[in-house]
Short mmCIF file of C-alpha atoms in Angstrom, two decimals:
data_model
loop_
_atom_site.label_atom_id
_atom_site.label_comp_id
_atom_site.label_asym_id
_atom_site.label_seq_id
_atom_site.Cartn_x
_atom_site.Cartn_y
_atom_site.Cartn_z
CA MET A 208 25.99 3.97 25.34
CA LYS A 209 25.32 1.76 22.41
CA LYS A 210 25.33 3.06 18.78
CA VAL A 211 22.60 2.68 16.20
CA GLU A 212 22.94 3.51 12.87
CA VAL A 213 19.71 4.14 10.99
CA HIS A 214 20.02 3.91 7.04
CA PHE A 215 17.16 5.33 5.23
CA LEU A 216 17.10 2.94 2.35
CA GLY A 217 13.75 4.00 1.19
CA GLY A 218 10.32 5.79 2.25
CA ALA A 219 12.72 8.92 2.40
CA GLY A 220 11.82 11.84 0.23
CA THR A 221 9.29 9.70 -1.49
CA VAL A 222 6.11 7.75 -0.60
CA THR A 223 7.33 4.31 -1.61
CA GLY A 224 10.10 1.68 -1.08
CA SER A 225 10.17 1.85 2.57
CA LYS A 226 13.00 0.35 4.08
CA PHE A 227 14.89 1.30 7.36
CA TYR A 228 17.96 -0.53 8.26
CA LEU A 229 19.19 -0.57 11.77
CA GLN A 230 22.79 -1.55 12.20
CA THR A 231 24.61 -2.07 15.46
CA ASP A 232 27.41 -4.24 16.70
CA GLU A 233 25.01 -7.02 17.80
CA ILE A 234 22.41 -7.27 15.26
CA GLY A 235 21.04 -5.97 12.05
CA ILE A 236 17.37 -5.05 11.66
CA LEU A 237 15.55 -4.05 8.62
CA VAL A 238 12.16 -2.48 9.02
CA ASP A 239 9.93 -2.90 5.80
CA CYS A 240 11.46 -4.05 2.64
CA GLY A 241 9.28 -2.13 -0.11
CA VAL A 242 9.77 -1.46 -3.73
CA PHE A 243 10.02 2.17 -5.30
CA GLN A 244 6.86 2.95 -7.54
CA GLY A 245 6.23 6.18 -9.30
CA THR A 246 8.79 8.09 -11.77
CA LYS A 247 11.26 5.98 -13.86
CA GLU A 248 13.94 7.63 -12.13
CA ILE A 249 12.84 6.48 -8.55
CA ARG A 250 11.76 2.80 -10.05
CA GLN A 251 15.39 2.56 -11.28
CA GLN A 252 16.38 2.31 -7.70
CA ASN A 253 14.97 -1.16 -7.23
CA TRP A 254 17.75 -2.54 -9.99
CA LYS A 255 20.65 -1.37 -7.56
CA SER A 256 21.86 -3.39 -4.95
CA LEU A 257 21.47 -2.00 -1.37
CA PRO A 258 24.47 -0.10 -0.15
CA ILE A 259 24.73 -2.30 3.08
CA ASP A 260 26.01 -5.66 3.87
CA VAL A 261 22.74 -7.52 3.12
CA PRO A 262 23.91 -11.12 4.42
CA SER A 263 24.47 -9.41 8.04
CA ILE A 264 20.69 -8.69 8.15
CA ASP A 265 19.25 -10.88 10.97
CA TYR A 266 15.48 -9.68 10.69
CA VAL A 267 13.21 -8.13 8.40
CA LEU A 268 10.20 -6.66 10.47
CA LEU A 269 7.23 -6.19 8.30
CA THR A 270 4.55 -3.36 9.40
CA HIS A 271 2.06 -4.65 6.48
CA GLY A 272 2.05 -6.40 3.37
CA HIS A 273 1.65 -3.70 0.94
CA LEU A 274 4.14 -3.76 -2.26
CA ASP A 275 5.74 -0.46 -0.96
CA HIS A 276 6.87 -2.21 2.17
CA CYS A 277 7.39 -5.71 1.40
CA GLY A 278 7.82 -6.00 -2.64
CA TYR A 279 11.94 -5.96 -2.43
CA LEU A 280 12.00 -9.16 -0.11
CA PRO A 281 12.81 -11.14 -3.11
CA LEU A 282 15.88 -8.93 -4.19
CA LEU A 283 17.01 -8.93 -0.56
CA VAL A 284 17.10 -12.78 -0.79
CA LYS A 285 18.98 -12.54 -4.08
CA GLN A 286 21.47 -10.44 -2.53
CA GLY A 287 22.28 -12.83 0.43
CA PHE A 288 19.66 -12.41 3.04
CA LYS A 289 19.18 -15.60 5.04
CA GLY A 290 17.60 -14.20 8.00
CA THR A 291 13.99 -14.38 9.23
CA VAL A 292 11.01 -12.09 8.10
CA LEU A 293 8.57 -11.36 10.79
CA GLY A 294 5.12 -10.02 10.63
CA THR A 295 1.52 -10.80 11.75
CA ALA A 296 -0.17 -13.82 10.15
CA PRO A 297 -2.47 -11.69 8.03
CA THR A 298 0.43 -9.52 7.04
CA LEU A 299 2.29 -12.81 5.84
CA ALA A 300 -0.56 -13.99 4.05
CA ILE A 301 -1.13 -10.71 2.00
CA ALA A 302 2.67 -10.35 1.44
CA GLU A 303 2.70 -13.96 -0.08
CA ILE A 304 -0.28 -13.33 -2.50
CA ILE A 305 1.42 -9.79 -3.14
CA LEU A 306 4.89 -11.17 -3.85
CA LYS A 307 3.66 -13.94 -6.27
CA ASP A 308 1.45 -11.43 -8.34
CA SER A 309 4.19 -9.16 -8.57
CA ALA A 310 6.62 -11.77 -9.87
CA LYS A 311 4.08 -12.85 -12.44
CA ILE A 312 3.46 -9.29 -13.52
CA HIS A 313 7.55 -8.64 -13.94
CA GLU A 314 7.71 -12.00 -15.86
CA GLU A 315 4.74 -11.17 -17.88
CA GLU A 316 5.99 -7.79 -18.86
CA ALA A 317 9.35 -8.82 -19.61
CA GLU A 318 7.82 -11.48 -22.09
CA LYS A 319 5.71 -8.91 -23.71
CA ALA A 320 8.59 -6.44 -23.89
CA ASN A 321 10.94 -9.00 -25.77
CA LYS A 322 7.91 -10.11 -27.93
CA GLU A 323 6.98 -6.79 -29.01
CA GLY A 324 10.38 -5.11 -29.06
CA TYR A 325 9.65 -1.88 -26.99
CA SER A 326 12.42 -2.30 -24.28
CA ARG A 327 15.96 -0.89 -24.72
CA HIS A 328 17.22 -3.93 -22.83
CA LYS A 329 18.01 -6.91 -24.92
CA PRO A 330 16.50 -9.15 -23.47
CA ALA A 331 14.22 -7.56 -20.85
CA LEU A 332 14.52 -9.20 -17.62
CA PRO A 333 11.87 -9.62 -14.83
CA LEU A 334 12.86 -7.64 -11.75
CA TYR A 335 12.56 -11.06 -9.84
CA ASP A 336 10.46 -14.19 -10.63
CA LYS A 337 8.40 -16.74 -9.05
CA LEU A 338 11.34 -18.80 -7.79
CA ASP A 339 12.82 -16.05 -6.10
CA VAL A 340 9.41 -15.31 -4.29
CA GLU A 341 9.57 -19.09 -3.34
CA ARG A 342 12.86 -18.78 -1.57
CA THR A 343 11.61 -15.74 0.33
CA LEU A 344 8.48 -17.28 1.52
CA ARG A 345 10.46 -20.06 3.44
CA LEU A 346 11.95 -17.30 5.58
CA PHE A 347 8.53 -16.14 6.78
CA LYS A 348 7.49 -16.55 10.55
CA ALA A 349 4.38 -15.35 11.94
CA ILE A 350 4.14 -13.64 15.36
CA GLU A 351 0.98 -12.62 17.55
CA GLU A 352 -0.29 -8.88 17.60
CA GLY A 353 0.84 -7.19 20.87
CA GLU A 354 3.21 -9.72 22.18
CA ASP A 355 6.91 -9.20 22.73
CA VAL A 356 9.20 -10.87 20.26
CA VAL A 357 12.97 -11.30 21.52
CA LEU A 358 15.33 -10.69 18.59
CA ALA A 359 18.34 -10.75 20.81
CA GLN A 360 19.68 -10.07 24.35
CA ASN A 361 18.47 -6.28 24.89
CA TYR A 362 16.58 -6.27 21.54
CA ARG A 363 12.65 -6.70 21.75
CA ALA A 364 10.06 -6.17 19.16
CA CYS A 365 6.25 -5.72 19.54
CA PHE A 366 3.79 -5.43 16.68
CA LYS A 367 0.75 -3.36 17.30
CA TYR A 368 -2.73 -3.09 15.54
CA ASN A 369 -2.72 0.31 13.53
CA GLY A 370 -5.75 -0.39 11.02
CA HIS A 371 -4.42 0.54 7.84
CA ILE A 372 -5.01 -2.82 6.10
CA ILE A 373 -5.88 -6.25 7.36
CA GLY A 374 -2.64 -7.46 9.55
CA SER A 375 -0.98 -4.13 9.52
CA THR A 376 0.96 -2.83 12.59
CA PHE A 377 3.12 -0.17 13.98
CA ILE A 378 6.35 -1.69 15.51
CA GLU A 379 7.76 -0.89 18.95
CA LEU A 380 11.44 -1.71 18.94
CA SER A 381 13.12 -1.91 22.33
CA ILE A 382 16.88 -1.53 22.22
CA TYR A 383 18.51 -1.33 25.68
CA ASP A 384 16.69 1.21 27.49
CA LYS A 385 15.26 3.06 24.34
CA THR A 386 12.05 2.66 22.33
CA LEU A 387 12.01 3.24 18.61
CA VAL A 388 8.54 3.32 17.27
CA PHE A 389 7.89 2.88 13.56
CA SER A 390 4.46 3.70 12.48
CA GLY A 391 4.33 1.87 9.32
CA ASP A 392 1.08 3.20 7.56
CA VAL A 393 -1.56 4.31 9.97
CA GLY A 394 -5.13 3.75 9.41
CA ARG A 395 -8.31 5.84 9.73
CA LEU A 396 -10.10 6.57 12.79
CA LYS A 397 -13.37 5.41 11.29
CA ASP A 398 -13.36 2.53 8.87
CA ASP A 399 -16.16 0.21 7.61
CA LEU A 400 -14.01 -2.76 7.78
CA LEU A 401 -11.11 -2.16 10.25
CA ASP A 402 -10.82 -0.96 14.01
CA ALA A 403 -9.39 2.47 15.05
CA PRO A 404 -5.61 2.14 15.30
CA LYS A 405 -3.97 1.64 18.62
CA GLN A 406 -1.58 4.34 19.80
CA PRO A 407 1.93 4.36 21.09
CA GLU A 408 2.48 5.55 24.54
CA TRP A 409 6.11 5.92 24.58
CA ALA A 410 8.73 6.73 21.82
CA ASP A 411 12.36 8.00 22.33
CA TYR A 412 12.58 8.01 18.64
CA LEU A 413 9.60 8.10 16.36
CA PHE A 414 9.68 7.06 12.66
CA VAL A 415 6.18 8.47 11.30
CA GLU A 416 4.35 8.17 7.91
CA SER A 417 3.47 11.56 6.40
CA THR A 418 1.61 10.63 3.11
CA TYR A 419 -1.13 13.07 3.89
CA GLY A 420 0.82 15.30 6.53
CA ASN A 421 -0.20 18.48 4.79
CA LYS A 422 -4.10 17.87 4.44
CA ASP A 423 -7.09 16.59 5.94
CA HIS A 424 -9.57 14.05 3.84
CA PRO A 425 -12.56 16.03 2.87
CA GLU A 426 -15.98 15.02 4.34
CA GLU A 427 -17.44 13.73 1.13
CA ASP A 428 -20.99 12.32 0.71
CA LEU A 429 -20.28 8.80 -0.64
CA GLU A 430 -23.80 7.65 -0.89
CA ASN A 431 -24.80 10.68 -3.25
CA LEU A 432 -21.58 10.81 -4.84
CA PHE A 433 -21.84 7.03 -6.06
CA ARG A 434 -25.56 7.45 -6.65
CA ASP A 435 -24.48 10.01 -9.20
CA LEU A 436 -21.81 8.24 -10.71
CA VAL A 437 -23.91 5.31 -10.95
CA GLN A 438 -26.78 7.31 -12.59
CA ARG A 439 -24.31 8.95 -15.15
CA THR A 440 -23.02 5.40 -16.23
CA ILE A 441 -26.51 3.94 -16.88
CA GLU A 442 -27.56 7.25 -19.04
CA ASN A 443 -24.15 6.99 -20.90
CA ARG A 444 -24.64 3.43 -21.28
CA GLY A 445 -21.06 3.21 -20.33
CA ALA A 446 -18.43 1.73 -17.73
CA LEU A 447 -17.61 2.91 -14.34
CA ILE A 448 -13.95 1.87 -14.02
CA ILE A 449 -12.27 2.00 -10.43
CA PRO A 450 -8.62 1.22 -10.33
CA SER A 451 -8.15 -0.29 -6.90
CA PHE A 452 -5.53 -1.46 -4.41
CA ALA A 453 -6.28 -5.39 -4.12
CA VAL A 454 -5.96 -5.07 -0.43
CA GLU A 455 -8.60 -3.24 1.76
CA ARG A 456 -9.67 -0.73 -0.91
CA LEU A 457 -11.08 -3.39 -3.04
CA GLN A 458 -13.09 -5.06 -0.18
CA SER A 459 -14.07 -1.57 1.14
CA LEU A 460 -15.61 -0.66 -2.36
CA MET A 461 -17.22 -4.00 -2.56
CA TYR A 462 -18.83 -3.34 1.08
CA LEU A 463 -19.84 0.15 -0.01
CA LEU A 464 -21.53 -0.81 -3.14
CA TRP A 465 -23.46 -3.61 -1.53
CA LYS A 466 -24.79 -1.48 1.34
CA LEU A 467 -25.82 1.14 -1.00
CA TYR A 468 -27.87 -1.49 -3.06
CA GLN A 469 -29.29 -2.71 0.33
CA LYS A 470 -30.34 0.90 1.02
CA ASN A 471 -31.75 1.23 -2.55
CA LYS A 472 -29.51 4.17 -3.17
CA ILE A 473 -28.35 2.59 -6.42
CA PRO A 474 -29.97 -0.25 -8.71
CA ASN A 475 -28.58 -3.69 -9.31
CA LEU A 476 -26.07 -2.66 -11.88
CA PRO A 477 -23.42 -5.61 -12.82
CA ILE A 478 -20.46 -5.15 -10.60
CA PHE A 479 -17.28 -6.95 -11.91
CA VAL A 480 -14.42 -7.31 -9.71
CA ASP A 481 -11.14 -8.19 -11.77
CA SER A 482 -8.39 -8.62 -9.43
CA PRO A 483 -7.22 -12.29 -8.96
CA MET A 484 -4.88 -10.70 -6.25
CA GLY A 485 -7.93 -8.89 -4.61
CA VAL A 486 -9.89 -12.33 -4.67
CA ASN A 487 -7.14 -13.75 -2.89
CA VAL A 488 -7.16 -11.40 -0.41
CA LEU A 489 -10.98 -12.01 0.17
CA GLU A 490 -9.89 -15.33 1.41
CA VAL A 491 -7.47 -13.86 4.02
CA PHE A 492 -10.49 -11.92 5.26
CA GLU A 493 -12.38 -15.01 5.69
CA ALA A 494 -9.40 -16.89 7.24
CA PHE A 495 -8.71 -13.96 9.91
CA PRO A 496 -12.23 -12.79 10.87
CA LYS A 497 -10.83 -11.25 14.13
CA TRP A 498 -8.96 -8.80 12.20
CA HIS A 499 -11.93 -7.12 10.73
CA LYS A 500 -15.43 -6.11 11.43
CA LEU A 501 -17.43 -8.13 9.02
CA SER A 502 -19.70 -11.03 10.09
CA GLU A 503 -19.54 -14.27 8.23
CA GLN A 504 -22.96 -13.36 6.67
CA GLU A 505 -22.05 -9.66 5.63
CA TYR A 506 -18.84 -11.20 4.05
CA ASN A 507 -20.87 -13.75 2.18
CA ASN A 508 -23.65 -11.29 1.12
CA MET A 509 -21.10 -8.94 -0.06
CA CYS A 510 -19.06 -11.50 -2.10
CA SER A 511 -22.08 -12.97 -3.80
CA HIS A 512 -23.32 -9.25 -4.81
CA VAL A 513 -20.38 -8.93 -7.30
CA SER A 514 -19.20 -11.06 -10.11
CA LEU A 515 -15.53 -12.34 -9.74
CA VAL A 516 -13.66 -12.23 -12.96
CA SER A 517 -11.12 -15.17 -13.09
CA SER A 518 -9.49 -15.50 -16.25
CA TYR A 519 -7.87 -12.86 -18.87
CA ARG A 520 -10.75 -14.24 -21.26
CA GLU A 521 -13.38 -13.10 -18.87
CA THR A 522 -11.73 -9.70 -18.87
CA TRP A 523 -12.43 -9.24 -22.49
CA GLU A 524 -16.00 -10.72 -22.35
CA THR A 525 -16.31 -8.05 -19.44
CA ILE A 526 -15.05 -5.09 -21.80
CA ASP A 527 -17.38 -6.42 -24.65
CA ASP A 528 -20.59 -6.72 -22.40
CA PRO A 529 -22.53 -3.98 -23.87
CA ARG A 530 -24.43 -3.18 -20.47
CA PRO A 531 -23.73 -0.36 -18.25
CA LYS A 532 -21.40 -1.84 -15.56
CA ILE A 533 -19.11 -1.04 -12.66
CA VAL A 534 -15.58 -2.72 -12.89
CA ILE A 535 -13.28 -2.68 -10.08
CA ALA A 536 -9.63 -3.93 -11.16
CA GLY A 537 -6.17 -3.69 -10.03
CA SER A 538 -4.03 -1.78 -9.53
CA GLY A 539 -4.95 1.46 -7.63
CA MET A 540 -2.44 3.47 -9.18
CA VAL A 541 -2.56 2.28 -12.63
CA THR A 542 0.87 0.87 -12.57
CA GLY A 543 0.12 -2.74 -13.77
CA GLY A 544 -2.63 -5.29 -13.22
CA ARG A 545 -5.83 -6.00 -15.12
CA VAL A 546 -7.07 -2.44 -14.98
CA LEU A 547 -4.43 -1.65 -17.66
CA THR A 548 -6.53 -3.61 -20.16
CA TYR A 549 -9.78 -1.90 -19.39
CA LEU A 550 -8.16 1.62 -19.93
CA LYS A 551 -6.45 0.71 -22.98
CA GLN A 552 -9.75 -0.15 -24.59
CA LEU A 553 -12.26 2.45 -22.74
CA LEU A 554 -10.10 5.32 -21.69
CA ASP A 555 -10.94 6.90 -25.30
CA GLU A 556 -14.74 6.51 -24.84
CA ARG A 557 -16.71 9.59 -23.51
CA SER A 558 -19.33 7.19 -22.29
CA ALA A 559 -16.71 6.08 -19.61
CA THR A 560 -15.86 7.33 -16.09
CA VAL A 561 -12.60 6.47 -14.39
CA LEU A 562 -12.90 6.73 -10.58
CA LEU A 563 -9.59 7.27 -8.67
CA VAL A 564 -10.10 6.38 -5.05
CA GLY A 565 -6.68 6.55 -3.52
CA TYR A 566 -3.25 8.16 -3.32
CA GLN A 567 -1.63 8.58 -6.65
CA ALA A 568 2.08 8.64 -6.32
CA GLU A 569 4.30 10.97 -8.65
CA GLY A 570 4.91 9.28 -12.10
CA THR A 571 2.28 6.94 -12.07
CA ARG A 572 -0.36 6.61 -14.67
CA GLY A 573 -3.02 7.41 -11.96
CA ARG A 574 -1.11 10.54 -11.11
CA LYS A 575 -1.18 11.44 -14.62
CA LEU A 576 -4.94 11.02 -15.06
CA LEU A 577 -5.43 13.11 -11.87
CA GLU A 578 -3.57 15.90 -13.27
CA GLY A 579 -5.84 15.89 -16.53
CA GLU A 580 -3.14 14.37 -19.12
CA ASN A 581 -4.84 14.32 -22.58
CA GLU A 582 -3.13 10.90 -23.26
CA ILE A 583 -1.70 8.10 -21.19
CA LYS A 584 0.89 5.38 -22.37
CA PHE A 585 -0.04 1.70 -22.25
CA PHE A 586 2.29 -1.07 -23.21
CA GLY A 587 4.37 1.27 -25.57
CA LYS A 588 1.25 3.05 -27.20
CA TYR A 589 -0.69 6.18 -26.23
CA VAL A 590 -4.29 6.16 -25.48
CA PRO A 591 -6.16 9.58 -25.55
CA VAL A 592 -8.35 10.46 -22.54
CA LYS A 593 -11.75 10.97 -23.31
CA ALA A 594 -13.53 9.45 -20.55
CA LYS A 595 -14.36 11.68 -17.57
CA VAL A 596 -12.07 11.20 -14.56
CA GLU A 597 -13.49 11.57 -10.93
CA HIS A 598 -11.34 11.49 -7.65
CA LEU A 599 -12.49 10.44 -4.06
CA GLU A 600 -10.13 11.22 -1.07
CA SER A 601 -12.24 9.98 1.69
CA LEU A 602 -11.93 6.21 0.94
CA SER A 603 -8.30 6.53 1.59
CA ALA A 604 -6.89 3.93 4.02
CA HIS A 605 -4.15 6.47 5.29
CA ALA A 606 -4.74 8.69 8.17
CA ASP A 607 -4.79 12.34 7.34
CA GLN A 608 -2.92 14.83 9.35
CA SER A 609 -5.38 15.25 12.09
CA GLU A 610 -5.48 11.42 12.36
CA LEU A 611 -1.86 11.29 12.41
CA LEU A 612 -1.56 13.86 15.27
CA HIS A 613 -4.23 12.04 17.15
CA TRP A 614 -2.36 8.77 16.65
CA MET A 615 0.51 10.39 18.57
CA GLN A 616 -1.29 12.35 21.19
CA ARG A 617 -0.89 9.46 23.85
CA ILE A 618 2.95 9.61 23.86
CA LYS A 619 3.79 10.46 27.34
CA ASN A 620 7.48 11.52 26.81
CA ILE A 621 9.01 13.94 24.38
CA PRO A 622 10.94 11.93 21.73
CA GLU A 623 14.47 12.73 21.24
CA LYS A 624 13.61 12.95 17.53
CA VAL A 625 10.85 12.63 15.07
CA PHE A 626 11.69 11.18 11.57
CA LEU A 627 9.15 12.11 8.92
CA VAL A 628 9.05 9.33 6.28
CA HIS A 629 6.84 8.08 3.62
CA GLY A 630 5.75 11.49 2.13
CA GLU A 631 6.35 13.81 -0.62
CA GLU A 632 8.31 17.04 0.33
CA SER A 633 5.33 19.31 0.50
CA ALA A 634 3.40 17.07 2.92
CA GLN A 635 6.53 16.59 5.09
CA ASN A 636 7.34 20.09 5.47
CA SER A 637 3.95 21.05 6.44
CA PHE A 638 3.59 18.11 8.74
CA LYS A 639 6.80 18.99 10.27
CA THR A 640 5.48 22.45 10.98
CA LYS A 641 2.31 21.11 12.49
CA ILE A 642 4.07 18.70 14.83
CA SER A 643 6.11 21.58 16.27
CA GLU A 644 3.19 23.75 16.70
CA SER A 645 1.06 20.87 18.37
CA TYR A 646 3.57 19.36 20.48
CA GLY A 647 6.87 21.20 20.43
CA TRP A 648 8.81 18.10 19.08
CA HIS A 649 11.88 18.45 17.04
CA CYS A 650 11.42 16.65 13.65
CA HIS A 651 14.00 15.63 10.98
CA ILE A 652 13.26 14.83 7.22
CA PRO A 653 15.83 12.22 6.12
CA ALA A 654 17.07 12.16 2.58
CA LEU A 655 17.39 9.02 0.66
CA TYR A 656 20.17 6.92 1.63
CA GLU A 657 20.89 9.16 4.57
CA VAL A 658 22.60 7.72 7.68
CA VAL A 659 21.68 8.70 11.12
CA GLU A 660 23.46 7.84 14.26
CA LEU A 661 21.40 7.16 17.56
CA TYR A 662 22.51 6.29 20.99
CA VAL A 663 20.62 3.93 23.27
#
């Protein structure tokens, strides 16, 4: 039998930073390569070199293009990685957009910190820059969904549609006679833009996300909720600010608001989409129509219904626009992006409403807003929270507990072990119990940097 060492370099004990390294005598494979987000303590992990021999990694396999699954790639290259990064064509297109945007943000934040002197680092440096990203993109290689990719003799990978964002997949990794399944982030059974996830049918070892392992998403009446939010915005002559992930969530919100207007559920209120990255992602939707449900006409009508904000000057013009308005801006957990400018200016206005529409990781500004903090820090200064804060869970792109159990139900065998990753402690403990009750499978919750030996 052959030994495989699995190093849990991220996505363990936390929702972010997914990185699972498989080390064998013949090949080194890293599944996902994300940055840590959230508390300062966990973000500081991004500045440390990985506790493995990075140049010995032959392949990085990307489940999808979100920052917490691909955002560490430039740092991997800086540490000596010269292998190949494999993912579906839309995943690599999304990853390119996200990495370029991330590098720009890191450079701008370092420049701002040096100019205003609020960093204790002299000088403050970006985590990585645009040149690091360019070096990384040269290693990208697109693969087809559903096709076997030979990595080496007795090593094959297959990327299968899982409906989380455009291009996203789970990965079946065949090593000799064993199949290791990495769920990536599993999407919803019912989604306006994407098809239901495919399901694995065999898994000797299963690595499954547990973001919502302890709960089911509520059945929310989105039409009436948005109608009420828009009505309040009009009455208050204020702004409805929606921090949004640029990939999928932003497009879903655009689609939802367009459909509500079509149905006469909401008036023709100005809708500003202020996310350069989100606009770039729209182009990915246009380039890969087979990966989503929108027809060309629906796509065009949806885009024409909103005003796309491109320059930072237009951001300020939107803030100063006295009309009641809806603003959708990145980022979804209020960790960076254009939404920071809107909230720094409008969070202390009682006429404003902030609508959080996705998972908010520990330590993020989004989580602090969700938990009712009285003031939030932006660029070294605190802003009082006077705006009303609302939260919607049903727009999440992550499968909930029932959907995750459904995703696993077609597995014919009993896995030798199930690893619960990409989740907070309470969610993982609850999910572990639920899997044991439902299927009788043995689950393990790995710690960050834990190493587990498997035999194939």
